[in-house]
Each structure stands twice: as C-alpha cells, then as structure tokens.
Short mmCIF file of C-alpha atoms in Angstrom, two decimals:
data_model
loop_
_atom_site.label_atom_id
_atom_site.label_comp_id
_atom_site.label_asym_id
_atom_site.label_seq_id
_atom_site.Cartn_x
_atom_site.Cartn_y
_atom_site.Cartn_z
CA UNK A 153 7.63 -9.04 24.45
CA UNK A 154 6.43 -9.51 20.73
CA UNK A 155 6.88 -7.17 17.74
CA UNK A 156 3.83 -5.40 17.32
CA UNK A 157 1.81 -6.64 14.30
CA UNK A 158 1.19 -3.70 12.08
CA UNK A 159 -2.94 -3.91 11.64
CA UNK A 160 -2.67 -1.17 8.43
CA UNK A 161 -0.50 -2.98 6.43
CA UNK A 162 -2.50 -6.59 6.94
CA UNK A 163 -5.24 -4.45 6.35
CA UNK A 164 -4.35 -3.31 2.97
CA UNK A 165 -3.08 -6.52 1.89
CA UNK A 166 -6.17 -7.75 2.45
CA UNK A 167 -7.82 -4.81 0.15
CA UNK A 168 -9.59 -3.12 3.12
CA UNK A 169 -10.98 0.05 3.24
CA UNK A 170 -8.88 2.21 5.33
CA UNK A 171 -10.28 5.82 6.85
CA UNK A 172 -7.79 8.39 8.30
CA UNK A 173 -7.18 11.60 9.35
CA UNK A 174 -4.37 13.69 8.79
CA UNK A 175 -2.29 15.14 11.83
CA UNK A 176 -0.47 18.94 11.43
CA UNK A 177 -1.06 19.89 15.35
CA UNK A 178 2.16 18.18 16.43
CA UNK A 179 0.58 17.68 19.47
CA UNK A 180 0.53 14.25 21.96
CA UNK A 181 -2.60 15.26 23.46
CA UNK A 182 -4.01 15.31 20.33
CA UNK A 183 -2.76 12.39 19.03
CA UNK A 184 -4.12 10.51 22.10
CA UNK A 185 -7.57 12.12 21.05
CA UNK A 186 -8.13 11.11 17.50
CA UNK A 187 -6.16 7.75 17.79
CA UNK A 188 -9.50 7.11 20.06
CA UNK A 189 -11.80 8.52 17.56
CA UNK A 190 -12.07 5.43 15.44
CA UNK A 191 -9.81 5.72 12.71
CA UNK A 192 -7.79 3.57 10.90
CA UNK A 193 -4.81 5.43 10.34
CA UNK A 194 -3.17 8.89 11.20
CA UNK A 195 -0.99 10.78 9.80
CA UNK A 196 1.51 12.25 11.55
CA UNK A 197 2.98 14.95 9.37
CA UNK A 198 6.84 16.16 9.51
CA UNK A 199 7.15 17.52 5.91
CA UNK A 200 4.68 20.65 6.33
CA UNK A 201 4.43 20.33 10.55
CA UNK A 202 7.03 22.00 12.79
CA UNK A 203 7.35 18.42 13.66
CA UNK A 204 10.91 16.40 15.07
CA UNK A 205 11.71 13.03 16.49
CA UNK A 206 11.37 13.81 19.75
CA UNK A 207 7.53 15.25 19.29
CA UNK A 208 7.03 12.39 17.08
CA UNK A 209 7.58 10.05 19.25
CA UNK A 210 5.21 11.56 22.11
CA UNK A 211 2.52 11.41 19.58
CA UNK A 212 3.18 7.71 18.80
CA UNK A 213 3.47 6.69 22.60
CA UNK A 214 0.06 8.43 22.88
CA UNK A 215 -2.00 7.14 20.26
CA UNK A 216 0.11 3.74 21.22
CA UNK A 217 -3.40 2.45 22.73
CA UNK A 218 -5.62 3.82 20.41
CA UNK A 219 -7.62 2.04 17.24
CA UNK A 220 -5.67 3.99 14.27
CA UNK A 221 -1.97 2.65 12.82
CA UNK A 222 0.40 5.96 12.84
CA UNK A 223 1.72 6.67 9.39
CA UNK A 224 4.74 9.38 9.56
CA UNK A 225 5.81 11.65 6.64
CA UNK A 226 9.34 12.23 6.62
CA UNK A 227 10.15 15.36 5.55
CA UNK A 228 11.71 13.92 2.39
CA UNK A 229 13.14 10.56 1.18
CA UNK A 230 16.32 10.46 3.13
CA UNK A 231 17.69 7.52 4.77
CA UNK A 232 19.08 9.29 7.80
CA UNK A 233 15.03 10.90 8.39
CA UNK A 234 13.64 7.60 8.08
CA UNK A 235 16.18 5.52 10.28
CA UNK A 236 15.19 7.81 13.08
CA UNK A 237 11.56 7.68 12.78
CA UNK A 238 11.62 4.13 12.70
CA UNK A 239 14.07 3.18 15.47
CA UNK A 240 11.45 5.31 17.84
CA UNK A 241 9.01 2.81 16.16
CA UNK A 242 7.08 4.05 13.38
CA UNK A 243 5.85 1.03 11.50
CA UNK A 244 4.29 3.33 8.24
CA UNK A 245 6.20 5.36 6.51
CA UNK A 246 4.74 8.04 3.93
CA UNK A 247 7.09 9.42 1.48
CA UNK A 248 6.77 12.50 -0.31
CA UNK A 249 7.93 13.84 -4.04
CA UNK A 250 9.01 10.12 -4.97
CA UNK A 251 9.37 10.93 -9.09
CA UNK A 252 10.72 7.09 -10.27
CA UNK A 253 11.35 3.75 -9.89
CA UNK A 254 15.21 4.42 -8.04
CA UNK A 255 13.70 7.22 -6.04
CA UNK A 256 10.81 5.00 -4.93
CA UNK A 257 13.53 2.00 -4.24
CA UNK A 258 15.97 4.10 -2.26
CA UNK A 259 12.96 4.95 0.07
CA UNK A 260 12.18 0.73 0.35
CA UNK A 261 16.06 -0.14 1.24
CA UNK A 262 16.18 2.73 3.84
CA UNK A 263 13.33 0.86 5.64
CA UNK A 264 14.98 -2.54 5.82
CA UNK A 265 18.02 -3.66 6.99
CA UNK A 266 20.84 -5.31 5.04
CA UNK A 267 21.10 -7.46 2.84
CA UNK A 268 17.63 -6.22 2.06
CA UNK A 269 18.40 -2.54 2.52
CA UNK A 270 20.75 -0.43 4.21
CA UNK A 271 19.05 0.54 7.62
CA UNK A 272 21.19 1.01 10.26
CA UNK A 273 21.39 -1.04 13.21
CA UNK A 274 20.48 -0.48 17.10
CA UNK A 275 19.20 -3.09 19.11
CA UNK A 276 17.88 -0.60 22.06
CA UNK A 277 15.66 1.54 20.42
CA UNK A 278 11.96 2.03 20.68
CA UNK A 279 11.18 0.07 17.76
CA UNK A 280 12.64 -3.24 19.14
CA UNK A 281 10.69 -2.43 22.40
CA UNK A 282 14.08 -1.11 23.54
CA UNK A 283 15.79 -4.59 23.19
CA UNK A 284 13.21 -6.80 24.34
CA UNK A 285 11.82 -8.23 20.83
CA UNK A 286 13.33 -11.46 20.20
CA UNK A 287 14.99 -11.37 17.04
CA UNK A 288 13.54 -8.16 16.06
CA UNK A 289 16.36 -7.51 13.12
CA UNK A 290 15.35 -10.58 11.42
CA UNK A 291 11.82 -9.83 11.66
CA UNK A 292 11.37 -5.99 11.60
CA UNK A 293 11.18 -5.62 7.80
CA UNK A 294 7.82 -7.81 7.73
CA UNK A 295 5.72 -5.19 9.82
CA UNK A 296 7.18 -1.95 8.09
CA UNK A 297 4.88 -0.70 5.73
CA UNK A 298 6.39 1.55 2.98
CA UNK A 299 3.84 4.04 0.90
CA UNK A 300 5.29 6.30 -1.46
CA UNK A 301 3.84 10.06 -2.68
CA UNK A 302 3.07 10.22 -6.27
CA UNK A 303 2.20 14.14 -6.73
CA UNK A 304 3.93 15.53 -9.81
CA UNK A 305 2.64 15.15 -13.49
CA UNK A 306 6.44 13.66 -13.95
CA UNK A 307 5.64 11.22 -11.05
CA UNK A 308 2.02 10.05 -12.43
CA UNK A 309 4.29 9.00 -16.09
CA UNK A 310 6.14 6.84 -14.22
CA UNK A 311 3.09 5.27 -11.70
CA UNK A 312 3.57 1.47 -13.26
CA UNK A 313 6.86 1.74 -12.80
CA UNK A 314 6.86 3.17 -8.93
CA UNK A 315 4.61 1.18 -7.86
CA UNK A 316 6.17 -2.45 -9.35
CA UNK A 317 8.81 -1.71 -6.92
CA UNK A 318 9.55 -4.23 -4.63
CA UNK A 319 8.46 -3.17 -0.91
CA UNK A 320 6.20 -0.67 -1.97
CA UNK A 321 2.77 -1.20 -0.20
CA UNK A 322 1.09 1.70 -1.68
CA UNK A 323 0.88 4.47 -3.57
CA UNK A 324 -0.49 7.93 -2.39
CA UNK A 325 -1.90 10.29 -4.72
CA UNK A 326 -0.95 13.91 -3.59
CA UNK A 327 -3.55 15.80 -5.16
CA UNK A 328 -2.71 19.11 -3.99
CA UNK A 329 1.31 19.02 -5.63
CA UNK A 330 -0.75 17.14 -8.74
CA UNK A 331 -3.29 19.92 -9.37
CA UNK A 332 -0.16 22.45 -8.79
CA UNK A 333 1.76 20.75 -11.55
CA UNK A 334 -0.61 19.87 -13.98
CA UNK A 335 -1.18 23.81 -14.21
CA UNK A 336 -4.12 23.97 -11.97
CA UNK A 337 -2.54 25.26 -8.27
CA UNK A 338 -5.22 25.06 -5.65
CA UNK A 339 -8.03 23.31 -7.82
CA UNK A 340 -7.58 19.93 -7.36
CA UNK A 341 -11.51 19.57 -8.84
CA UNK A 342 -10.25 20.51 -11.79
CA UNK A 343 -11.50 18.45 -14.26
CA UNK A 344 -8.24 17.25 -15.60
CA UNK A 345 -6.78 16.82 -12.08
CA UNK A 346 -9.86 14.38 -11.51
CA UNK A 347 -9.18 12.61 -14.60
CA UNK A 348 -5.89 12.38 -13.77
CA UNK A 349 -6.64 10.72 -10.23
CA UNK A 350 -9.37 8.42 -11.50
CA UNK A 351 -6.81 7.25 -13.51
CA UNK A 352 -4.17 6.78 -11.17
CA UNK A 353 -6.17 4.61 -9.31
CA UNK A 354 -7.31 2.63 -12.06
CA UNK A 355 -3.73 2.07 -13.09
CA UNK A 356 -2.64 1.06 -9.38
CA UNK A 357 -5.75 -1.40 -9.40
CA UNK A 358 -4.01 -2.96 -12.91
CA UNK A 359 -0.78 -3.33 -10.95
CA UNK A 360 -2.22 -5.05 -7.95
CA UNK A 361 -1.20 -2.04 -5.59
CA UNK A 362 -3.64 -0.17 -2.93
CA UNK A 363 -4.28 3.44 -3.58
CA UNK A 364 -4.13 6.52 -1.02
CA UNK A 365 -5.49 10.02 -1.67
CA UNK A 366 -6.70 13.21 1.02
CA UNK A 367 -9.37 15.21 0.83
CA UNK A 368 -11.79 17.62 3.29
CA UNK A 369 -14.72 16.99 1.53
CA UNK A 370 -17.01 14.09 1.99
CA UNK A 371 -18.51 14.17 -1.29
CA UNK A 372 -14.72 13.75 -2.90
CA UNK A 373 -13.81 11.28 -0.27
CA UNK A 374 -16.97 8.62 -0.80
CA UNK A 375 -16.10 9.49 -4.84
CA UNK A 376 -12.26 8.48 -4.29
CA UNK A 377 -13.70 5.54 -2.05
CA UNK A 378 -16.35 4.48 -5.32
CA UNK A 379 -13.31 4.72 -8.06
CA UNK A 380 -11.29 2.33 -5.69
CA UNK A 381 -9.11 4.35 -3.22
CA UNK A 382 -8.35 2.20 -0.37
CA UNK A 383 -6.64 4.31 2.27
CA UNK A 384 -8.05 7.98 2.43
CA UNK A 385 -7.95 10.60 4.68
CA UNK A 386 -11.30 12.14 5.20
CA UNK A 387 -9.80 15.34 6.81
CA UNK A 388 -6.85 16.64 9.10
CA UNK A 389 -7.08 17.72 12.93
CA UNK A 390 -5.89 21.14 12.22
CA UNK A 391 -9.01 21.76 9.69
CA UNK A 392 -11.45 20.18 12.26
CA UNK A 393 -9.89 22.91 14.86
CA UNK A 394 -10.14 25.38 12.57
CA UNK A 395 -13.17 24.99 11.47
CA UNK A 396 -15.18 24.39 14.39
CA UNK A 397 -13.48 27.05 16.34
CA UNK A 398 -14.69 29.57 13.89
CA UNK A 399 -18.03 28.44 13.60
CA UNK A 400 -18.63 28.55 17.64
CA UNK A 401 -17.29 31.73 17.81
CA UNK A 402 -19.96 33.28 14.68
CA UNK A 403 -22.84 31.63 16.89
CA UNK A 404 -21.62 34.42 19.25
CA UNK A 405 -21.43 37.47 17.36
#
C-alpha cells in the first residue's frame, strides 16, 4: 500500500486555482456529500465546530473517495492537536492566529518528524495506512501540507516574514479576525480591510507563496480569484443549509 499523494499541495505548487468549501456541520454524511460535489478542498473546521478526533476522522474516511483534499483546522497551534489529526491522516493542516515567524515555525516542526520537527512517532496509525506504508516516517513529511492563518493587523506586519518560513505552503488570509482588528468587526468590505487583503496577496505573490482567503459571496470570491488568491473557499456547508432551508420554507408561507 502507497502513501497517498496529496493532490492540493501538488496543486498549489503548481500555482493552480483551488475552489473549496468550508465544513462547520461536523457531520460524515456530509462530508461524503460535498467531497462529491466537485471541490478541490474542504475544510474541516475544529476551531469554531464542536468538532474532535474521533468525528474528524469519520469525515475524512468519508470524503476518502471523493474529488476534494481535506484541510483540518486545529483548534490552535499546538503540537499535541496536530499530532492527532495527522496520525488519523490528515494531510492539510490549517492553522489559526499564527502572529510571527516562531509561531508560524513551531506549527511546521509539529508536522514533521525529527530531525526535521518534533512529531511524535506511531507506526500503526491511520496516517501510515495503519502500518502498511513502506517507509512512511521517511516519507510522510513530503505529502503534509502546512498553511498558516494570518488574521490580525499584528500578523499582516509580519506576512514576509511568516510566510519565508520554511514548510509553509501557504498563507490564509482570515478576513473576518482582520476586519475585527483593524477596527472594522463584521465588515470585512470595508474599504481598508480590502486594501489590506489586496495587499496581502500581492505581498505573498512577491514572496513566491500561494494565497488563501473565504468568502460567501461570489462577487468577492471571483475579485479575490482576479487579485491572485489561489485557494478560496467560495462558501461553507452550514451557510448553504441555512440558507436554502430558509428560503424553501418562505416559498411556503
């Protein structure tokens, strides 16, 4: 049995346009539904999702068969969080609130194992196809794609810097936490929020690294898309549910 080649990270080496969709339901039936869709990537969320190892990994063994790579927020940068999500064989990590260059390194070495890092070791786990990967230690680091969260005003000072890091794949632009500190909560159109991600990914482009960013609407999505954005999230399952549920129930009243 091979190590499975990780199609999002080629993908974004090769400066791709990726398309995902964010995942709150925390729900393997779900998961099995939109990894079908057509999508590149999902998100499978643990920092703002009742979501735990356990329900994490029924939503990767669904979607398992599916056309979308699943990326999995941890629900911070901690090694512990991230050596569990990858020994049930997460391949993309997302990592929130990383404000520097060390914070953006310790979330690189907790992805790869020593000398390179400080992973810790099983050789039955998921990831390893529960033992049956030849030489899976030696070769696990190559398929792990790290992303870090830029979303702080702090953070965005310091983008040249995170993103140089060695191991970092990408850099997502949290715009939500960004309009929030940058004194505009809950108007991420803002106009100096906008300015502040058309920069970002301007910057990113002058450092040779791929930029992420989320949004609901279209119009903002095929904008991000036009400035250079190369992995976005178009929308999330939760708001699809949401909003579709509400509008078949007003064709009723």
């Amino acid at each position: 049995m091979d190590l499975p080649r990780n199609a999002f990270k080629a993908a974004l080496a090769r400066g791709e346009l990726q398309i995902g969709l964010w995942s709150s339901l925390c729900s393997p039936i779900v998961a099995e539904i939109i990894g079908h869709s057509g999508f590149d990537w999902i998100l499978v969320d643990t920092e703002h999702s009742p979501n735990e190892p356990p329900a994490v990994l029924a939503q990767l063994q669904a979607m398992q068969a599916g056309t979308a790579t699943p990326i999995v927020r941890p629900a911070w940068n901690d090694p512990v969080l991230l050596k569990r999500l990858l020994d049930i064989g997460t391949q993309a990590v997302l990592v929130p609130f990383v404000q520097n260059a060390e914070e953006a390194a310790k979330a690189v070495a907790a992805c790869r194992y020593p000398p390179a890092g400080i992973r810790g070791i099983t050789v039955s786990g998921r990831g390893s196809r529960y033992g049956r990967v030849p030489d899976y230690l030696k070769r696990a680091d190559a398929e792990i794609c790290v992303l870090v969260q830029v979303e702080t005003g702090e953070a965005l000072a310091q983008l040249e810097a995170i993103a140089s890091v060695d191991g970092v794949d990408g850099v997502f632009i949290g715009p939500a936490d960004l309009s929030a500190s940058l004194g505009h909560i809950g108007n991420p159109g803002h106009p100096e929020v906008q300015d502040a991600i058309k920069g970002a990914v301007e910057r990113l482009a002058a450092v040779g690294k791929p930029a992420g960013i989320l949004t609901p609407s279209e119009a903002d999505a095929r904008r991000y898309i036009e400035w250079g954005y190369r992995f976005v999230a178009v929308g999330s399952d939760l708001g699809l549910l949401t909003r579709h549920a509400d509008a078949l129930a007003k064709t009723f009243r």
